[in-house]
Amino acid sequence: MEFGARVKEIRTSLNYSQKELSEQTGLTLRTIQRIENKEVKPSLHSLKVIGEALKTDLSEYSTAADTKPYEFNFTIKITDMNQFITDLKTLVKNNWKLILWVILIVSFISNYDQIKAGFIDGWNNK
């Protein structure tokens, strides 16, 4: 039996809602939903706290035989990217003066030698 299905089975047999399990474990409701729907593999911490909350041993699921230590999964959801862009726009809108000052200071520091040479040449009428 898959881990998510097992969690759901035990949770429902104890008459816990997903929200109650979330509150007992400290995991978010969305995390509980994603684990039960097999959208994610739970971390060792999640295994531990869910096992404690459900008063059962879930150590059989902690074996990493089917995973490779070099395996890396990367997924970007469009909704997450849209939220990132919205947050970035808000950040720029609210802090544009500070951002402009940082850009000017970095530009000045990175071009200090050319700026200094230009002032000296201008001062000496070259």
mmCIF file with all atom_site columns, C-alpha atoms in Angstrom:
data_model
loop_
_atom_site.group_PDB
_atom_site.id
_atom_site.type_symbol
_atom_site.label_atom_id
_atom_site.label_alt_id
_atom_site.label_comp_id
_atom_site.label_asym_id
_atom_site.label_entity_id
_atom_site.label_seq_id
_atom_site.pdbx_PDB_ins_code
_atom_site.Cartn_x
_atom_site.Cartn_y
_atom_site.Cartn_z
_atom_site.occupancy
_atom_site.B_iso_or_equiv
_atom_site.pdbx_formal_charge
_atom_site.auth_seq_id
_atom_site.auth_comp_id
_atom_site.auth_asym_id
_atom_site.auth_atom_id
_atom_site.pdbx_PDB_model_num
ATOM 1   C CA . MET A 1 1   ? 0.000   0.000  0.000   1.00 0.00 ? 1   MET A CA 1
ATOM 2   C CA . GLU A 1 2   ? 1.241   3.466  -0.857  1.00 0.00 ? 2   GLU A CA 1
ATOM 3   C CA . PHE A 1 3   ? 2.208   5.752  2.002   1.00 0.00 ? 3   PHE A CA 1
ATOM 4   C CA . GLY A 1 4   ? -0.443  8.387  1.239   1.00 0.00 ? 4   GLY A CA 1
ATOM 5   C CA . ALA A 1 5   ? -3.201  5.792  1.124   1.00 0.00 ? 5   ALA A CA 1
ATOM 6   C CA . ARG A 1 6   ? -1.946  4.255  4.383   1.00 0.00 ? 6   ARG A CA 1
ATOM 7   C CA . VAL A 1 7   ? -1.946  7.645  6.123   1.00 0.00 ? 7   VAL A CA 1
ATOM 8   C CA . LYS A 1 8   ? -5.463  8.332  4.906   1.00 0.00 ? 8   LYS A CA 1
ATOM 9   C CA . GLU A 1 9   ? -6.644  4.898  6.042   1.00 0.00 ? 9   GLU A CA 1
ATOM 10  C CA . ILE A 1 10  ? -5.201  5.288  9.549   1.00 0.00 ? 10  ILE A CA 1
ATOM 11  C CA . ARG A 1 11  ? -6.371  8.900  9.817   1.00 0.00 ? 11  ARG A CA 1
ATOM 12  C CA . THR A 1 12  ? -9.943  8.044  8.880   1.00 0.00 ? 12  THR A CA 1
ATOM 13  C CA . SER A 1 13  ? -9.970  5.013  11.187  1.00 0.00 ? 13  SER A CA 1
ATOM 14  C CA . LEU A 1 14  ? -9.083  7.370  14.060  1.00 0.00 ? 14  LEU A CA 1
ATOM 15  C CA . ASN A 1 15  ? -11.786 9.813  12.883  1.00 0.00 ? 15  ASN A CA 1
ATOM 16  C CA . TYR A 1 16  ? -9.253  12.593 12.315  1.00 0.00 ? 16  TYR A CA 1
ATOM 17  C CA . SER A 1 17  ? -9.814  15.190 9.635   1.00 0.00 ? 17  SER A CA 1
ATOM 18  C CA . GLN A 1 18  ? -6.900  16.376 7.541   1.00 0.00 ? 18  GLN A CA 1
ATOM 19  C CA . LYS A 1 19  ? -7.064  19.661 9.441   1.00 0.00 ? 19  LYS A CA 1
ATOM 20  C CA . GLU A 1 20  ? -6.826  17.899 12.811  1.00 0.00 ? 20  GLU A CA 1
ATOM 21  C CA . LEU A 1 21  ? -3.840  15.864 11.609  1.00 0.00 ? 21  LEU A CA 1
ATOM 22  C CA . SER A 1 22  ? -2.275  19.069 10.347  1.00 0.00 ? 22  SER A CA 1
ATOM 23  C CA . GLU A 1 23  ? -2.710  20.743 13.729  1.00 0.00 ? 23  GLU A CA 1
ATOM 24  C CA . GLN A 1 24  ? -1.302  17.734 15.605  1.00 0.00 ? 24  GLN A CA 1
ATOM 25  C CA . THR A 1 25  ? 1.754   17.381 13.381  1.00 0.00 ? 25  THR A CA 1
ATOM 26  C CA . GLY A 1 26  ? 2.569   21.027 12.754  1.00 0.00 ? 26  GLY A CA 1
ATOM 27  C CA . LEU A 1 27  ? 2.528   20.337 9.012   1.00 0.00 ? 27  LEU A CA 1
ATOM 28  C CA . THR A 1 28  ? 0.381   22.500 6.787   1.00 0.00 ? 28  THR A CA 1
ATOM 29  C CA . LEU A 1 29  ? -2.993  21.247 5.637   1.00 0.00 ? 29  LEU A CA 1
ATOM 30  C CA . ARG A 1 30  ? -1.765  21.440 2.040   1.00 0.00 ? 30  ARG A CA 1
ATOM 31  C CA . THR A 1 31  ? 1.212   19.203 2.917   1.00 0.00 ? 31  THR A CA 1
ATOM 32  C CA . ILE A 1 32  ? -1.102  16.577 4.403   1.00 0.00 ? 32  ILE A CA 1
ATOM 33  C CA . GLN A 1 33  ? -3.293  16.750 1.287   1.00 0.00 ? 33  GLN A CA 1
ATOM 34  C CA . ARG A 1 34  ? -0.300  16.435 -1.030  1.00 0.00 ? 34  ARG A CA 1
ATOM 35  C CA . ILE A 1 35  ? 1.060   13.440 0.908   1.00 0.00 ? 35  ILE A CA 1
ATOM 36  C CA . GLU A 1 36  ? -2.296  11.653 0.849   1.00 0.00 ? 36  GLU A CA 1
ATOM 37  C CA . ASN A 1 37  ? -2.744  12.377 -2.871  1.00 0.00 ? 37  ASN A CA 1
ATOM 38  C CA . LYS A 1 38  ? 0.767   11.050 -3.602  1.00 0.00 ? 38  LYS A CA 1
ATOM 39  C CA . GLU A 1 39  ? 1.878   14.390 -5.007  1.00 0.00 ? 39  GLU A CA 1
ATOM 40  C CA . VAL A 1 40  ? 5.003   14.427 -2.805  1.00 0.00 ? 40  VAL A CA 1
ATOM 41  C CA . LYS A 1 41  ? 7.162   11.971 -0.924  1.00 0.00 ? 41  LYS A CA 1
ATOM 42  C CA . PRO A 1 42  ? 7.190   12.875 2.763   1.00 0.00 ? 42  PRO A CA 1
ATOM 43  C CA . SER A 1 43  ? 10.424  13.899 4.439   1.00 0.00 ? 43  SER A CA 1
ATOM 44  C CA . LEU A 1 44  ? 11.792  11.963 7.398   1.00 0.00 ? 44  LEU A CA 1
ATOM 45  C CA . HIS A 1 45  ? 10.483  14.709 9.675   1.00 0.00 ? 45  HIS A CA 1
ATOM 46  C CA . SER A 1 46  ? 7.004   14.375 8.167   1.00 0.00 ? 46  SER A CA 1
ATOM 47  C CA . LEU A 1 47  ? 7.139   10.597 8.589   1.00 0.00 ? 47  LEU A CA 1
ATOM 48  C CA . LYS A 1 48  ? 8.083   11.018 12.227  1.00 0.00 ? 48  LYS A CA 1
ATOM 49  C CA . VAL A 1 49  ? 5.431   13.568 13.185  1.00 0.00 ? 49  VAL A CA 1
ATOM 50  C CA . ILE A 1 50  ? 2.660   11.833 11.233  1.00 0.00 ? 50  ILE A CA 1
ATOM 51  C CA . GLY A 1 51  ? 3.588   8.524  12.835  1.00 0.00 ? 51  GLY A CA 1
ATOM 52  C CA . GLU A 1 52  ? 3.494   10.103 16.290  1.00 0.00 ? 52  GLU A CA 1
ATOM 53  C CA . ALA A 1 53  ? 0.156   11.808 15.638  1.00 0.00 ? 53  ALA A CA 1
ATOM 54  C CA . LEU A 1 54  ? -1.412  8.615  14.281  1.00 0.00 ? 54  LEU A CA 1
ATOM 55  C CA . LYS A 1 55  ? 0.228   6.500  17.017  1.00 0.00 ? 55  LYS A CA 1
ATOM 56  C CA . THR A 1 56  ? 1.688   4.077  14.516  1.00 0.00 ? 56  THR A CA 1
ATOM 57  C CA . ASP A 1 57  ? 5.077   3.014  13.214  1.00 0.00 ? 57  ASP A CA 1
ATOM 58  C CA . LEU A 1 58  ? 5.709   4.375  9.735   1.00 0.00 ? 58  LEU A CA 1
ATOM 59  C CA . SER A 1 59  ? 9.387   3.384  9.649   1.00 0.00 ? 59  SER A CA 1
ATOM 60  C CA . GLU A 1 60  ? 8.716   0.911  6.820   1.00 0.00 ? 60  GLU A CA 1
ATOM 61  C CA . TYR A 1 61  ? 8.285   3.945  4.575   1.00 0.00 ? 61  TYR A CA 1
ATOM 62  C CA . SER A 1 62  ? 11.571  5.547  5.582   1.00 0.00 ? 62  SER A CA 1
ATOM 63  C CA . THR A 1 63  ? 13.707  3.173  3.513   1.00 0.00 ? 63  THR A CA 1
ATOM 64  C CA . ALA A 1 64  ? 15.267  4.917  0.577   1.00 0.00 ? 64  ALA A CA 1
ATOM 65  C CA . ALA A 1 65  ? 15.810  1.797  -1.530  1.00 0.00 ? 65  ALA A CA 1
ATOM 66  C CA . ASP A 1 66  ? 13.919  3.181  -4.503  1.00 0.00 ? 66  ASP A CA 1
ATOM 67  C CA . THR A 1 67  ? 15.551  6.622  -4.450  1.00 0.00 ? 67  THR A CA 1
ATOM 68  C CA . LYS A 1 68  ? 18.995  7.550  -5.618  1.00 0.00 ? 68  LYS A CA 1
ATOM 69  C CA . PRO A 1 69  ? 21.127  9.911  -3.540  1.00 0.00 ? 69  PRO A CA 1
ATOM 70  C CA . TYR A 1 70  ? 21.890  12.027 -6.617  1.00 0.00 ? 70  TYR A CA 1
ATOM 71  C CA . GLU A 1 71  ? 18.292  12.277 -7.753  1.00 0.00 ? 71  GLU A CA 1
ATOM 72  C CA . PHE A 1 72  ? 16.990  15.840 -7.975  1.00 0.00 ? 72  PHE A CA 1
ATOM 73  C CA . ASN A 1 73  ? 13.539  16.875 -9.091  1.00 0.00 ? 73  ASN A CA 1
ATOM 74  C CA . PHE A 1 74  ? 12.771  20.457 -10.035 1.00 0.00 ? 74  PHE A CA 1
ATOM 75  C CA . THR A 1 75  ? 9.293   21.665 -10.868 1.00 0.00 ? 75  THR A CA 1
ATOM 76  C CA . ILE A 1 76  ? 8.034   25.186 -11.389 1.00 0.00 ? 76  ILE A CA 1
ATOM 77  C CA . LYS A 1 77  ? 4.326   25.742 -11.404 1.00 0.00 ? 77  LYS A CA 1
ATOM 78  C CA . ILE A 1 78  ? 3.036   28.578 -13.545 1.00 0.00 ? 78  ILE A CA 1
ATOM 79  C CA . THR A 1 79  ? 0.918   29.845 -10.666 1.00 0.00 ? 79  THR A CA 1
ATOM 80  C CA . ASP A 1 80  ? 4.014   30.028 -8.467  1.00 0.00 ? 80  ASP A CA 1
ATOM 81  C CA . MET A 1 81  ? 5.914   31.943 -11.161 1.00 0.00 ? 81  MET A CA 1
ATOM 82  C CA . ASN A 1 82  ? 3.003   34.356 -11.581 1.00 0.00 ? 82  ASN A CA 1
ATOM 83  C CA . GLN A 1 83  ? 3.002   34.960 -7.822  1.00 0.00 ? 83  GLN A CA 1
ATOM 84  C CA . PHE A 1 84  ? 6.776   35.514 -7.910  1.00 0.00 ? 84  PHE A CA 1
ATOM 85  C CA . ILE A 1 85  ? 6.430   38.095 -10.689 1.00 0.00 ? 85  ILE A CA 1
ATOM 86  C CA . THR A 1 86  ? 3.587   39.823 -8.826  1.00 0.00 ? 86  THR A CA 1
ATOM 87  C CA . ASP A 1 87  ? 5.684   39.936 -5.646  1.00 0.00 ? 87  ASP A CA 1
ATOM 88  C CA . LEU A 1 88  ? 8.665   41.251 -7.605  1.00 0.00 ? 88  LEU A CA 1
ATOM 89  C CA . LYS A 1 89  ? 6.545   44.025 -9.142  1.00 0.00 ? 89  LYS A CA 1
ATOM 90  C CA . THR A 1 90  ? 5.262   44.991 -5.685  1.00 0.00 ? 90  THR A CA 1
ATOM 91  C CA . LEU A 1 91  ? 8.810   45.009 -4.297  1.00 0.00 ? 91  LEU A CA 1
ATOM 92  C CA . VAL A 1 92  ? 10.048  47.279 -7.095  1.00 0.00 ? 92  VAL A CA 1
ATOM 93  C CA . LYS A 1 93  ? 7.002   49.544 -6.837  1.00 0.00 ? 93  LYS A CA 1
ATOM 94  C CA . ASN A 1 94  ? 7.414   50.010 -3.083  1.00 0.00 ? 94  ASN A CA 1
ATOM 95  C CA . ASN A 1 95  ? 11.221  50.257 -3.029  1.00 0.00 ? 95  ASN A CA 1
ATOM 96  C CA . TRP A 1 96  ? 12.192  51.779 -6.367  1.00 0.00 ? 96  TRP A CA 1
ATOM 97  C CA . LYS A 1 97  ? 14.152  54.656 -4.792  1.00 0.00 ? 97  LYS A CA 1
ATOM 98  C CA . LEU A 1 98  ? 16.290  52.329 -2.694  1.00 0.00 ? 98  LEU A CA 1
ATOM 99  C CA . ILE A 1 99  ? 16.847  50.025 -5.673  1.00 0.00 ? 99  ILE A CA 1
ATOM 100 C CA . LEU A 1 100 ? 17.885  53.012 -7.812  1.00 0.00 ? 100 LEU A CA 1
ATOM 101 C CA . TRP A 1 101 ? 20.355  54.170 -5.154  1.00 0.00 ? 101 TRP A CA 1
ATOM 102 C CA . VAL A 1 102 ? 21.871  50.687 -4.897  1.00 0.00 ? 102 VAL A CA 1
ATOM 103 C CA . ILE A 1 103 ? 22.262  50.512 -8.694  1.00 0.00 ? 103 ILE A CA 1
ATOM 104 C CA . LEU A 1 104 ? 23.881  53.974 -8.767  1.00 0.00 ? 104 LEU A CA 1
ATOM 105 C CA . ILE A 1 105 ? 26.286  53.135 -5.938  1.00 0.00 ? 105 ILE A CA 1
ATOM 106 C CA . VAL A 1 106 ? 27.265  49.806 -7.498  1.00 0.00 ? 106 VAL A CA 1
ATOM 107 C CA . SER A 1 107 ? 27.767  51.507 -10.876 1.00 0.00 ? 107 SER A CA 1
ATOM 108 C CA . PHE A 1 108 ? 29.864  54.227 -9.268  1.00 0.00 ? 108 PHE A CA 1
ATOM 109 C CA . ILE A 1 109 ? 32.038  51.729 -7.385  1.00 0.00 ? 109 ILE A CA 1
ATOM 110 C CA . SER A 1 110 ? 32.536  49.466 -10.411 1.00 0.00 ? 110 SER A CA 1
ATOM 111 C CA . ASN A 1 111 ? 33.431  52.442 -12.661 1.00 0.00 ? 111 ASN A CA 1
ATOM 112 C CA . TYR A 1 112 ? 35.356  54.497 -10.100 1.00 0.00 ? 112 TYR A CA 1
ATOM 113 C CA . ASP A 1 113 ? 38.626  54.484 -12.038 1.00 0.00 ? 113 ASP A CA 1
ATOM 114 C CA . GLN A 1 114 ? 37.006  55.775 -15.251 1.00 0.00 ? 114 GLN A CA 1
ATOM 115 C CA . ILE A 1 115 ? 34.994  58.416 -13.359 1.00 0.00 ? 115 ILE A CA 1
ATOM 116 C CA . LYS A 1 116 ? 38.133  59.571 -11.506 1.00 0.00 ? 116 LYS A CA 1
ATOM 117 C CA . ALA A 1 117 ? 40.128  59.754 -14.771 1.00 0.00 ? 117 ALA A CA 1
ATOM 118 C CA . GLY A 1 118 ? 37.304  61.734 -16.407 1.00 0.00 ? 118 GLY A CA 1
ATOM 119 C CA . PHE A 1 119 ? 37.232  64.281 -13.579 1.00 0.00 ? 119 PHE A CA 1
ATOM 120 C CA . ILE A 1 120 ? 41.009  64.670 -13.646 1.00 0.00 ? 120 ILE A CA 1
ATOM 121 C CA . ASP A 1 121 ? 41.053  65.086 -17.441 1.00 0.00 ? 121 ASP A CA 1
ATOM 122 C CA . GLY A 1 122 ? 38.217  67.613 -17.235 1.00 0.00 ? 122 GLY A CA 1
ATOM 123 C CA . TRP A 1 123 ? 39.947  69.514 -14.453 1.00 0.00 ? 123 TRP A CA 1
ATOM 124 C CA . ASN A 1 124 ? 43.175  69.680 -16.440 1.00 0.00 ? 124 ASN A CA 1
ATOM 125 C CA . ASN A 1 125 ? 41.303  70.708 -19.650 1.00 0.00 ? 125 ASN A CA 1
ATOM 126 C CA . LYS A 1 126 ? 42.437  67.678 -21.654 1.00 0.00 ? 126 LYS A CA 1
#
